[in-house]
Coordinates of N, CA and C in Angstrom, one line a residue:
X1 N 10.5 7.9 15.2 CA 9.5 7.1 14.6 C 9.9 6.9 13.1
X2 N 9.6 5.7 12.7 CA 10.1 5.3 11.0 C 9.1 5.5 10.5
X3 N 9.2 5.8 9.2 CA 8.4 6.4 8.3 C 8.6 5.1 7.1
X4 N 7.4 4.5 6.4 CA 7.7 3.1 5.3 C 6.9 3.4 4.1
X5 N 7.1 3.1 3.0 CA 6.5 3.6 2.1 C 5.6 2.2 1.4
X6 N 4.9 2.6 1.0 CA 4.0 1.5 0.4 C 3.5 2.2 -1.0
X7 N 3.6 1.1 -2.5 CA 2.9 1.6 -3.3 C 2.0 1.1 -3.1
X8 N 0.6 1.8 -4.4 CA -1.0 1.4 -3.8 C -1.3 1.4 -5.2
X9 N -1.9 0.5 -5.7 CA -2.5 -0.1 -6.8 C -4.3 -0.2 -6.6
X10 N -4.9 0.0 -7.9 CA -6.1 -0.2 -7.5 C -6.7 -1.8 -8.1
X11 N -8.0 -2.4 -7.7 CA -8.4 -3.5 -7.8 C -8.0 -3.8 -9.2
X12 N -7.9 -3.0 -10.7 CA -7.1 -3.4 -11.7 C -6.0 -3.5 -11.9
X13 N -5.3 -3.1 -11.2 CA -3.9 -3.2 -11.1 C -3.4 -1.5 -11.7
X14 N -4.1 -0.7 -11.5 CA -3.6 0.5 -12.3 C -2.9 1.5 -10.8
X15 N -1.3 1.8 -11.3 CA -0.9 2.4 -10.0 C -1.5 3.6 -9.9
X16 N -1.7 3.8 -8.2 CA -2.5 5.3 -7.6 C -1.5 5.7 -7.7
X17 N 0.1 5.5 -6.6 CA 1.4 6.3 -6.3 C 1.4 5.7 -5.0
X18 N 2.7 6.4 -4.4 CA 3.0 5.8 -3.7 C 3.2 6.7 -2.0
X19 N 2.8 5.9 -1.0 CA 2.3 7.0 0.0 C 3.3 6.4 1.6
X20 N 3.6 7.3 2.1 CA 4.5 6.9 3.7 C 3.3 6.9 4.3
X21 N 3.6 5.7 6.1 CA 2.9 5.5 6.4 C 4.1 5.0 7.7
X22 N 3.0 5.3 8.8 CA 4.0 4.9 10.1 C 4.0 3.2 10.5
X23 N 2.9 3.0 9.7 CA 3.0 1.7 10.2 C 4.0 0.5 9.3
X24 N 4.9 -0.7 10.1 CA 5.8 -1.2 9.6 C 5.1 -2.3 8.7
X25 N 3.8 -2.6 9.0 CA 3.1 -3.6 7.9 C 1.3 -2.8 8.0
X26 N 0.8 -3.1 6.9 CA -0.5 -2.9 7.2 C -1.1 -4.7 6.6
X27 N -2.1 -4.7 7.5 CA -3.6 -5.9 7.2 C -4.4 -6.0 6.2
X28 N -4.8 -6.9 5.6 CA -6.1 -6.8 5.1 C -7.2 -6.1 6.0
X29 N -8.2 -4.9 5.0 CA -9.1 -4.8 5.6 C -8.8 -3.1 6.4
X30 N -7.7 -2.9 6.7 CA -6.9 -1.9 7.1 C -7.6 -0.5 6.3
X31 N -7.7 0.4 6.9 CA -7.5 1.4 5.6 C -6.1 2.6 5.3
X32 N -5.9 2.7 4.2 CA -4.8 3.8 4.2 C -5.2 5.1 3.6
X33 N -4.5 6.2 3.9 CA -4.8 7.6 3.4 C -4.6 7.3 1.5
X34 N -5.3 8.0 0.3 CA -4.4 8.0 -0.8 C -4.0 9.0 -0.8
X35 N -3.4 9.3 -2.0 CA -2.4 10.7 -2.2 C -3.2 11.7 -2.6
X36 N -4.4 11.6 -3.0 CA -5.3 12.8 -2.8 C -6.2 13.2 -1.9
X37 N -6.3 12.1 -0.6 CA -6.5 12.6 0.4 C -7.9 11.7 1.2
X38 N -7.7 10.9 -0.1 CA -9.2 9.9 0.2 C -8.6 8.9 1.2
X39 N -9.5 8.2 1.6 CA -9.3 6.6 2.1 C -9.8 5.5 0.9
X40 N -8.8 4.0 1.6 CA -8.7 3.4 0.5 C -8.8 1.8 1.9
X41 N -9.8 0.6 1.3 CA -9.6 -0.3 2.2 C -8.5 -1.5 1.6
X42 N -7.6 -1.7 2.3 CA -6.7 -2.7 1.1 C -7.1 -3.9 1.4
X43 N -7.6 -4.5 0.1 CA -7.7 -5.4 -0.2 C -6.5 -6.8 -0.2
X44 N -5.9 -6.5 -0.9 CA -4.8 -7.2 -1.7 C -3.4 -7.0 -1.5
X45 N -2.2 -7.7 -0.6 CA -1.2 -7.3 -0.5 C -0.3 -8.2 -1.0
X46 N 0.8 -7.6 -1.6 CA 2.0 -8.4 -2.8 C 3.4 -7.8 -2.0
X47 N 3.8 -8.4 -1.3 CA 4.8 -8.6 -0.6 C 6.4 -9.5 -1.0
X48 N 5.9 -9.8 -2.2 CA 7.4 -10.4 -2.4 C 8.0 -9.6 -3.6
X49 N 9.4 -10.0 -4.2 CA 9.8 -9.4 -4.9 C 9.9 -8.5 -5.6
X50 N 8.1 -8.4 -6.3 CA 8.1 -7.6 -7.3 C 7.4 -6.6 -6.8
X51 N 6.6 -7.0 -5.6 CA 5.6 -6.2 -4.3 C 6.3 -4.8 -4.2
X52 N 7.9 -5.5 -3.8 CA 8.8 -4.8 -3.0 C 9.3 -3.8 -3.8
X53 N 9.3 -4.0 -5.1 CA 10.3 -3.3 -5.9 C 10.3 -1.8 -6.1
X54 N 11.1 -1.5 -6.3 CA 11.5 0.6 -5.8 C 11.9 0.3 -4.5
X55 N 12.0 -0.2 -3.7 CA 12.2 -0.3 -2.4 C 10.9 -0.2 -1.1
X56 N 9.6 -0.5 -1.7 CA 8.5 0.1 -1.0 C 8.3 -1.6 0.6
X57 N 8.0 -1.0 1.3 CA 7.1 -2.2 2.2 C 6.7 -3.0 1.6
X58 N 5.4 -3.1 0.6 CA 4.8 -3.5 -0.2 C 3.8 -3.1 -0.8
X59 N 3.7 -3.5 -1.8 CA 2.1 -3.1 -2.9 C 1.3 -3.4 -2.4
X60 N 0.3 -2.2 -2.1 CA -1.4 -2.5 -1.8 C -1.9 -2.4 -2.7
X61 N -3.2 -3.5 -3.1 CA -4.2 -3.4 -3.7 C -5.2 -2.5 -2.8
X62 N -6.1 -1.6 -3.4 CA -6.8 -0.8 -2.5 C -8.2 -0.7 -3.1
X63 N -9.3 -0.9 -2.4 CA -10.5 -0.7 -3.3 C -11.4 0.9 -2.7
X64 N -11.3 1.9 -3.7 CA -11.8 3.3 -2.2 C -13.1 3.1 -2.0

């Protein structure tokens, strides 16, 4: 199984960090674990260029 990483940003744009995740894309609406353990519903996904950059899946906006 592949393992993808996603960074996770909140509704201001302030980064949470960045968290693996089995799935190869996540949805709007979706929820993901954060790195302290909470859940988060993403809102907002940035999937191009700069989404991408560090090498991540893409940047989630997350609202917890």
């Amino acid at each position: 199984m592949s393992i993808f990483q996603y960074r996770l940003i909140d509704t201001a744009g302030g980064e949470i960090g960045i968290i693996s995740d089995s799935r190869p894309s996540i949805q709007l609406g979706e929820r993901v674990q954060l790195p302290d353990g909470s859940s988060g519903t993403v809102v907002d996904i940035y999937d191009d260029e700069y989404g991408k950059d560090g090498g991540v899946q893409a940047t989630l906006a997350v609202e917890e």
